[in-house]
């Protein structure tokens, strides 16, 4: 499944542009709220700017970002001065709040200086480097949401290794696995993401 989706991105590239991207593949980075919301790096679980303690608890992996990456690690960042503009993605707001919420209390840094929302950070740091595969802010967010729902890791892990809430998708403290299990499962997902991505680097179809 992951391979197909990555190939889809590569096909987009081949048909739409003569430019080669300055990276090798995309990593779709996801996070498990139960783990992130407990970490001190997130600044504590509850604050008005994050989704950790909202009334409809999150029982699914959420999106961190879509990161253009080099085969040898990391990837390009902060590639142009396209400032984040919420108005451009206003018709995606509901989906973004559900599947791409901030789980941090602190505001991440922006390429342009200062701090902003998780969405602004991801667009400026990673999205601007996705060109020409992804050409603008709206496409960055809509493509990432599309990949996320097509490659449903929450459903995949729920059926394969019993991660996630057992009560139909609602996340409660009593249903979360132990911290240690979270860690193991996080590791497995990171491995799965990278392995899938490595199998079909965008550059192979140049
Ligand atoms: C949402 O907005 C984008 C750009 O602002 C536009 O291209 C797209 O067609 C819109 N989608 C819907 C379903 O209205
Ligand atoms: C992922 O799968 C679960 C379980 O089948 C479903 O409830 C959820 O809506 C799916 N998520 C997305 C983003 O499609």
PDB file of C-alpha atoms and ligand atoms in Angstrom:
ATOM      1  CA  UNK A   1       0.000   0.000   0.000  1.00  0.00           C
ATOM      2  CA  UNK A   2       2.708   2.453   0.934  1.00  0.00           C
ATOM      3  CA  UNK A   3       4.661   1.620  -2.152  1.00  0.00           C
ATOM      4  CA  UNK A   4       1.688   2.346  -4.380  1.00  0.00           C
ATOM      5  CA  UNK A   5       1.107   5.694  -2.782  1.00  0.00           C
ATOM      6  CA  UNK A   6       4.697   6.710  -3.111  1.00  0.00           C
ATOM      7  CA  UNK A   7       4.632   5.676  -6.725  1.00  0.00           C
ATOM      8  CA  UNK A   8       1.605   7.830  -7.208  1.00  0.00           C
ATOM      9  CA  UNK A   9       3.604  10.801  -6.048  1.00  0.00           C
ATOM     10  CA  UNK A  10       6.408   9.831  -8.374  1.00  0.00           C
ATOM     11  CA  UNK A  11       4.016   9.567 -11.310  1.00  0.00           C
ATOM     12  CA  UNK A  12       2.739  13.048 -10.567  1.00  0.00           C
ATOM     13  CA  UNK A  13       6.269  14.258 -10.790  1.00  0.00           C
ATOM     14  CA  UNK A  14       7.001  12.523 -14.073  1.00  0.00           C
ATOM     15  CA  UNK A  15       3.920  13.836 -15.812  1.00  0.00           C
ATOM     16  CA  UNK A  16       3.796  17.362 -14.505  1.00  0.00           C
ATOM     17  CA  UNK A  17       7.279  18.713 -14.592  1.00  0.00           C
ATOM     18  CA  UNK A  18      10.667  18.558 -16.187  1.00  0.00           C
ATOM     19  CA  UNK A  19      12.334  19.526 -12.899  1.00  0.00           C
ATOM     20  CA  UNK A  20      13.867  16.892 -10.694  1.00  0.00           C
ATOM     21  CA  UNK A  21      13.132  17.382  -7.020  1.00  0.00           C
ATOM     22  CA  UNK A  22      16.029  18.112  -4.723  1.00  0.00           C
ATOM     23  CA  UNK A  23      15.268  15.088  -2.552  1.00  0.00           C
ATOM     24  CA  UNK A  24      14.765  11.323  -2.801  1.00  0.00           C
ATOM     25  CA  UNK A  25      11.459  10.419  -1.174  1.00  0.00           C
ATOM     26  CA  UNK A  26       8.756  11.575   1.176  1.00  0.00           C
ATOM     27  CA  UNK A  27       8.353  10.418   4.753  1.00  0.00           C
ATOM     28  CA  UNK A  28       4.819  10.623   6.071  1.00  0.00           C
ATOM     29  CA  UNK A  29       5.504  11.251   9.757  1.00  0.00           C
ATOM     30  CA  UNK A  30       2.750  10.246  12.152  1.00  0.00           C
ATOM     31  CA  UNK A  31       2.506  10.380  15.915  1.00  0.00           C
ATOM     32  CA  UNK A  32       0.626   8.530  18.593  1.00  0.00           C
ATOM     33  CA  UNK A  33      -1.122  11.083  20.815  1.00  0.00           C
ATOM     34  CA  UNK A  34      -0.966   8.869  23.902  1.00  0.00           C
ATOM     35  CA  UNK A  35       2.814   8.993  23.760  1.00  0.00           C
ATOM     36  CA  UNK A  36       3.367  12.574  22.681  1.00  0.00           C
ATOM     37  CA  UNK A  37       0.893  14.045  25.126  1.00  0.00           C
ATOM     38  CA  UNK A  38       2.734  12.414  28.026  1.00  0.00           C
ATOM     39  CA  UNK A  39       6.165  13.604  27.062  1.00  0.00           C
ATOM     40  CA  UNK A  40       7.677  16.533  28.854  1.00  0.00           C
ATOM     41  CA  UNK A  41       9.032  17.828  25.538  1.00  0.00           C
ATOM     42  CA  UNK A  42       5.446  18.587  24.616  1.00  0.00           C
ATOM     43  CA  UNK A  43       5.206  20.873  27.636  1.00  0.00           C
ATOM     44  CA  UNK A  44       2.630  18.864  29.531  1.00  0.00           C
ATOM     45  CA  UNK A  45      -0.573  17.346  28.261  1.00  0.00           C
ATOM     46  CA  UNK A  46      -3.164  20.071  28.618  1.00  0.00           C
ATOM     47  CA  UNK A  47      -3.196  23.547  27.177  1.00  0.00           C
ATOM     48  CA  UNK A  48      -5.570  25.520  25.028  1.00  0.00           C
ATOM     49  CA  UNK A  49      -3.251  25.351  22.005  1.00  0.00           C
ATOM     50  CA  UNK A  50      -3.118  21.560  21.727  1.00  0.00           C
ATOM     51  CA  UNK A  51      -5.518  18.673  21.273  1.00  0.00           C
ATOM     52  CA  UNK A  52      -4.279  16.420  24.076  1.00  0.00           C
ATOM     53  CA  UNK A  53      -7.143  17.066  26.439  1.00  0.00           C
ATOM     54  CA  UNK A  54     -10.013  18.036  24.238  1.00  0.00           C
ATOM     55  CA  UNK A  55     -13.333  16.382  24.986  1.00  0.00           C
ATOM     56  CA  UNK A  56     -13.339  14.173  21.891  1.00  0.00           C
ATOM     57  CA  UNK A  57     -10.236  12.225  22.774  1.00  0.00           C
ATOM     58  CA  UNK A  58      -7.974  11.192  19.914  1.00  0.00           C
ATOM     59  CA  UNK A  59      -7.707   7.433  19.438  1.00  0.00           C
ATOM     60  CA  UNK A  60      -5.819   7.410  16.149  1.00  0.00           C
ATOM     61  CA  UNK A  61      -2.384   8.212  14.832  1.00  0.00           C
ATOM     62  CA  UNK A  62      -2.230  11.852  13.835  1.00  0.00           C
ATOM     63  CA  UNK A  63      -0.105  13.530  11.206  1.00  0.00           C
ATOM     64  CA  UNK A  64       3.101  15.274  12.140  1.00  0.00           C
ATOM     65  CA  UNK A  65       4.089  16.198   8.614  1.00  0.00           C
ATOM     66  CA  UNK A  66       5.115  15.143   5.121  1.00  0.00           C
ATOM     67  CA  UNK A  67       8.857  15.483   4.833  1.00  0.00           C
ATOM     68  CA  UNK A  68      10.861  15.475   1.619  1.00  0.00           C
ATOM     69  CA  UNK A  69      13.930  13.446   2.567  1.00  0.00           C
ATOM     70  CA  UNK A  70      17.345  12.455   1.292  1.00  0.00           C
ATOM     71  CA  UNK A  71      18.229   8.782   0.947  1.00  0.00           C
ATOM     72  CA  UNK A  72      21.144   9.346   3.340  1.00  0.00           C
ATOM     73  CA  UNK A  73      18.986  11.012   6.003  1.00  0.00           C
ATOM     74  CA  UNK A  74      17.195  14.219   6.944  1.00  0.00           C
ATOM     75  CA  UNK A  75      16.108  16.421   4.069  1.00  0.00           C
ATOM     76  CA  UNK A  76      15.991  19.966   2.752  1.00  0.00           C
ATOM     77  CA  UNK A  77      14.280  22.561   4.966  1.00  0.00           C
ATOM     78  CA  UNK A  78      13.028  26.140   4.619  1.00  0.00           C
ATOM     79  CA  UNK A  79      13.293  26.314   0.830  1.00  0.00           C
ATOM     80  CA  UNK A  80      11.611  29.598  -0.006  1.00  0.00           C
ATOM     81  CA  UNK A  81       9.800  32.477   1.596  1.00  0.00           C
ATOM     82  CA  UNK A  82       6.257  31.226   1.064  1.00  0.00           C
ATOM     83  CA  UNK A  83       4.738  32.270   4.384  1.00  0.00           C
ATOM     84  CA  UNK A  84       1.935  30.113   5.709  1.00  0.00           C
ATOM     85  CA  UNK A  85      -1.536  31.499   4.982  1.00  0.00           C
ATOM     86  CA  UNK A  86      -4.440  29.903   6.822  1.00  0.00           C
ATOM     87  CA  UNK A  87      -6.900  31.339   4.294  1.00  0.00           C
ATOM     88  CA  UNK A  88      -5.470  29.092   1.590  1.00  0.00           C
ATOM     89  CA  UNK A  89      -6.450  25.917   3.443  1.00  0.00           C
ATOM     90  CA  UNK A  90      -9.609  27.126   5.147  1.00  0.00           C
ATOM     91  CA  UNK A  91     -11.740  24.446   3.489  1.00  0.00           C
ATOM     92  CA  UNK A  92      -9.518  21.752   5.061  1.00  0.00           C
ATOM     93  CA  UNK A  93      -9.784  23.065   8.625  1.00  0.00           C
ATOM     94  CA  UNK A  94     -12.098  20.386   9.971  1.00  0.00           C
ATOM     95  CA  UNK A  95     -10.007  17.531   8.632  1.00  0.00           C
ATOM     96  CA  UNK A  96      -6.803  19.167   9.815  1.00  0.00           C
ATOM     97  CA  UNK A  97      -8.132  19.634  13.329  1.00  0.00           C
ATOM     98  CA  UNK A  98      -9.137  15.998  13.466  1.00  0.00           C
ATOM     99  CA  UNK A  99      -6.134  14.349  11.837  1.00  0.00           C
ATOM    100  CA  UNK A 100      -3.337  16.915  12.049  1.00  0.00           C
ATOM    101  CA  UNK A 101      -3.743  18.611  15.435  1.00  0.00           C
ATOM    102  CA  UNK A 102      -0.925  20.072  17.452  1.00  0.00           C
ATOM    103  CA  UNK A 103      -0.013  17.915  20.443  1.00  0.00           C
ATOM    104  CA  UNK A 104       2.420  20.461  21.854  1.00  0.00           C
ATOM    105  CA  UNK A 105       1.894  23.418  24.125  1.00  0.00           C
ATOM    106  CA  UNK A 106       4.822  25.379  22.774  1.00  0.00           C
ATOM    107  CA  UNK A 107       4.636  27.084  19.377  1.00  0.00           C
ATOM    108  CA  UNK A 108       7.153  25.701  16.892  1.00  0.00           C
ATOM    109  CA  UNK A 109       9.634  27.962  15.141  1.00  0.00           C
ATOM    110  CA  UNK A 110       9.006  29.340  11.671  1.00  0.00           C
ATOM    111  CA  UNK A 111      11.535  29.730   8.862  1.00  0.00           C
ATOM    112  CA  UNK A 112      10.635  33.368   8.612  1.00  0.00           C
ATOM    113  CA  UNK A 113      11.500  33.878  12.283  1.00  0.00           C
ATOM    114  CA  UNK A 114       9.282  33.817  15.317  1.00  0.00           C
ATOM    115  CA  UNK A 115       6.859  31.058  16.143  1.00  0.00           C
ATOM    116  CA  UNK A 116       3.533  29.811  14.853  1.00  0.00           C
ATOM    117  CA  UNK A 117       1.171  26.889  14.572  1.00  0.00           C
ATOM    118  CA  UNK A 118       2.232  23.324  13.777  1.00  0.00           C
ATOM    119  CA  UNK A 119       0.683  23.762  10.327  1.00  0.00           C
ATOM    120  CA  UNK A 120       2.684  26.915   9.664  1.00  0.00           C
ATOM    121  CA  UNK A 121       5.865  25.199  10.858  1.00  0.00           C
ATOM    122  CA  UNK A 122       5.359  22.105   8.687  1.00  0.00           C
ATOM    123  CA  UNK A 123       4.526  24.107   5.577  1.00  0.00           C
ATOM    124  CA  UNK A 124       7.415  26.543   5.892  1.00  0.00           C
ATOM    125  CA  UNK A 125      10.019  23.995   6.978  1.00  0.00           C
ATOM    126  CA  UNK A 126       9.067  20.966   4.835  1.00  0.00           C
ATOM    127  CA  UNK A 127       6.251  21.905   2.479  1.00  0.00           C
ATOM    128  CA  UNK A 128       8.216  24.616   0.732  1.00  0.00           C
ATOM    129  CA  UNK A 129      10.860  21.989  -0.127  1.00  0.00           C
ATOM    130  CA  UNK A 130       8.351  19.580  -1.722  1.00  0.00           C
ATOM    131  CA  UNK A 131       8.391  21.466  -5.033  1.00  0.00           C
ATOM    132  CA  UNK A 132       7.918  20.471  -7.804  1.00  0.00           C
ATOM    133  CA  UNK A 133       6.136  17.284  -6.694  1.00  0.00           C
ATOM    134  CA  UNK A 134       3.848  19.424  -4.568  1.00  0.00           C
ATOM    135  CA  UNK A 135       3.463  22.913  -5.889  1.00  0.00           C
ATOM    136  CA  UNK A 136       1.656  25.009  -3.315  1.00  0.00           C
ATOM    137  CA  UNK A 137       0.387  25.219   0.224  1.00  0.00           C
ATOM    138  CA  UNK A 138      -3.077  23.863  -0.501  1.00  0.00           C
ATOM    139  CA  UNK A 139      -1.610  20.854  -2.339  1.00  0.00           C
ATOM    140  CA  UNK A 140       0.813  20.169   0.490  1.00  0.00           C
ATOM    141  CA  UNK A 141      -1.994  19.781   3.011  1.00  0.00           C
ATOM    142  CA  UNK A 142      -4.500  18.061   0.737  1.00  0.00           C
ATOM    143  CA  UNK A 143      -1.890  15.580  -0.560  1.00  0.00           C
ATOM    144  CA  UNK A 144      -0.782  14.737   2.973  1.00  0.00           C
ATOM    145  CA  UNK A 145      -4.368  14.183   4.114  1.00  0.00           C
ATOM    146  CA  UNK A 146      -4.959  12.008   1.068  1.00  0.00           C
ATOM    147  CA  UNK A 147      -1.899   9.854   1.791  1.00  0.00           C
ATOM    148  CA  UNK A 148      -2.850   9.618   5.428  1.00  0.00           C
ATOM    149  CA  UNK A 149      -6.356   8.347   4.764  1.00  0.00           C
ATOM    150  CA  UNK A 150      -5.276   6.042   1.948  1.00  0.00           C
ATOM    151  CA  UNK A 151      -2.576   4.433   4.061  1.00  0.00           C
ATOM    152  CA  UNK A 152      -4.546   4.011   7.284  1.00  0.00           C
ATOM    153  CA  UNK A 153      -1.906   3.095   9.812  1.00  0.00           C
ATOM    154  CA  UNK A 154      -4.310   3.190  12.729  1.00  0.00           C
ATOM    155  CA  UNK A 155      -6.469   0.534  11.079  1.00  0.00           C
ATOM    156  CA  UNK A 156      -3.451  -1.448   9.949  1.00  0.00           C
ATOM    157  CA  UNK A 157      -1.893  -1.604  13.397  1.00  0.00           C
ATOM    158  CA  UNK A 158      -5.227  -2.246  15.079  1.00  0.00           C
ATOM    159  CA  UNK A 159      -5.685  -5.384  13.018  1.00  0.00           C
ATOM    160  CA  UNK A 160      -2.071  -6.534  12.967  1.00  0.00           C
ATOM    161  CA  UNK A 161      -0.692  -5.882  16.409  1.00  0.00           C
ATOM    162  CA  UNK A 162      -3.662  -4.694  18.447  1.00  0.00           C
ATOM    163  CA  UNK A 163      -2.565  -1.142  18.974  1.00  0.00           C
ATOM    164  CA  UNK A 164      -5.068   1.543  19.743  1.00  0.00           C
ATOM    165  CA  UNK A 165      -8.277   1.787  21.664  1.00  0.00           C
ATOM    166  CA  UNK A 166     -10.347  -1.345  21.837  1.00  0.00           C
ATOM    167  CA  UNK A 167     -13.681   0.349  22.222  1.00  0.00           C
ATOM    168  CA  UNK A 168     -14.332   1.476  18.691  1.00  0.00           C
ATOM    169  CA  UNK A 169     -11.772   4.192  18.341  1.00  0.00           C
ATOM    170  CA  UNK A 170     -12.178   6.337  21.416  1.00  0.00           C
ATOM    171  CA  UNK A 171      -9.020   7.101  23.300  1.00  0.00           C
ATOM    172  CA  UNK A 172      -9.208   6.943  27.074  1.00  0.00           C
ATOM    173  CA  UNK A 173      -6.456   6.596  29.630  1.00  0.00           C
ATOM    174  CA  UNK A 174      -7.795   3.225  30.757  1.00  0.00           C
ATOM    175  CA  UNK A 175      -7.570   1.874  27.211  1.00  0.00           C
ATOM    176  CA  UNK A 176      -4.095   3.016  26.326  1.00  0.00           C
ATOM    177  CA  UNK A 177      -1.347   0.437  26.365  1.00  0.00           C
ATOM    178  CA  UNK A 178       1.533   0.930  28.752  1.00  0.00           C
ATOM    179  CA  UNK A 179       4.235   3.453  28.019  1.00  0.00           C
ATOM    180  CA  UNK A 180       6.605   0.675  27.071  1.00  0.00           C
ATOM    181  CA  UNK A 181       4.225  -0.747  24.496  1.00  0.00           C
ATOM    182  CA  UNK A 182       3.755   2.690  23.017  1.00  0.00           C
ATOM    183  CA  UNK A 183       7.463   2.992  22.552  1.00  0.00           C
ATOM    184  CA  UNK A 184       7.809  -0.357  20.859  1.00  0.00           C
ATOM    185  CA  UNK A 185       4.928   0.355  18.563  1.00  0.00           C
ATOM    186  CA  UNK A 186       6.241   3.795  17.698  1.00  0.00           C
ATOM    187  CA  UNK A 187       9.514   2.226  16.725  1.00  0.00           C
ATOM    188  CA  UNK A 188       7.783  -0.312  14.536  1.00  0.00           C
ATOM    189  CA  UNK A 189       5.910   2.397  12.712  1.00  0.00           C
ATOM    190  CA  UNK A 190       8.960   4.517  12.135  1.00  0.00           C
ATOM    191  CA  UNK A 191      10.681   1.472  10.722  1.00  0.00           C
ATOM    192  CA  UNK A 192       7.698   0.647   8.520  1.00  0.00           C
ATOM    193  CA  UNK A 193       7.510   4.194   7.210  1.00  0.00           C
ATOM    194  CA  UNK A 194      11.139   4.384   6.292  1.00  0.00           C
ATOM    195  CA  UNK A 195      11.245   0.915   4.776  1.00  0.00           C
ATOM    196  CA  UNK A 196       8.235   1.616   2.594  1.00  0.00           C
ATOM    197  CA  UNK A 197       9.566   4.959   1.507  1.00  0.00           C
ATOM    198  CA  UNK A 198      12.990   3.588   0.696  1.00  0.00           C
ATOM    199  CA  UNK A 199      11.529   1.060  -1.697  1.00  0.00           C
ATOM    200  CA  UNK A 200      10.336   3.678  -4.133  1.00  0.00           C
ATOM    201  CA  UNK A 201      12.458   6.789  -4.064  1.00  0.00           C
ATOM    202  CA  UNK A 202      11.031   9.519  -6.244  1.00  0.00           C
ATOM    203  CA  UNK A 203      14.365  10.012  -7.956  1.00  0.00           C
ATOM    204  CA  UNK A 204      14.304   6.553  -9.540  1.00  0.00           C
ATOM    205  CA  UNK A 205      11.644   7.659 -11.986  1.00  0.00           C
ATOM    206  CA  UNK A 206      13.397  10.827 -13.055  1.00  0.00           C
TER     207      UNK A 206
HETATM  208  C1  LIG B   1     -10.578  24.296  -1.415  1.00  0.00           C
HETATM  209  O1  LIG B   1      -9.728  25.413  -1.646  1.00  0.00           O
HETATM  210  C2  LIG B   1      -8.745  25.202  -2.655  1.00  0.00           C
HETATM  211  C3  LIG B   1      -7.778  26.392  -2.729  1.00  0.00           C
HETATM  212  O2  LIG B   1      -8.115  27.442  -1.934  1.00  0.00           O
HETATM  213  C4  LIG B   1      -9.394  24.924  -3.997  1.00  0.00           C
HETATM  214  O3  LIG B   1      -8.402  24.718  -4.986  1.00  0.00           O
HETATM  215  C5  LIG B   1     -10.257  23.688  -3.839  1.00  0.00           C
HETATM  216  O4  LIG B   1     -10.938  23.437  -5.058  1.00  0.00           O
HETATM  217  C6  LIG B   1     -11.264  23.866  -2.712  1.00  0.00           C
HETATM  218  N1  LIG B   1     -11.965  22.596  -2.525  1.00  0.00           N
HETATM  219  C7  LIG B   1     -13.262  22.544  -2.317  1.00  0.00           C
HETATM  220  C8  LIG B   1     -13.843  21.165  -2.157  1.00  0.00           C
HETATM  221  O5  LIG B   1     -13.958  23.532  -2.235  1.00  0.00           O
HETATM  222  C1  LIG B   2      -8.917   4.566   9.534  1.00  0.00           C
HETATM  223  O1  LIG B   2      -9.577   3.372   9.805  1.00  0.00           O
HETATM  224  C2  LIG B   2     -10.429   3.442  10.932  1.00  0.00           C
HETATM  225  C3  LIG B   2     -10.903   2.043  11.247  1.00  0.00           C
HETATM  226  O2  LIG B   2     -11.291   1.361  10.108  1.00  0.00           O
HETATM  227  C4  LIG B   2     -11.547   4.422  10.628  1.00  0.00           C
HETATM  228  O3  LIG B   2     -12.424   4.522  11.723  1.00  0.00           O
HETATM  229  C5  LIG B   2     -10.944   5.782  10.325  1.00  0.00           C
HETATM  230  O4  LIG B   2     -11.946   6.697   9.935  1.00  0.00           O
HETATM  231  C6  LIG B   2      -9.907   5.681   9.217  1.00  0.00           C
HETATM  232  N1  LIG B   2      -9.196   6.951   9.108  1.00  0.00           N
HETATM  233  C7  LIG B   2      -9.169   7.663   7.989  1.00  0.00           C
HETATM  234  C8  LIG B   2      -8.414   8.938   8.055  1.00  0.00           C
HETATM  235  O5  LIG B   2      -9.711   7.309   6.961  1.00  0.00           O
END
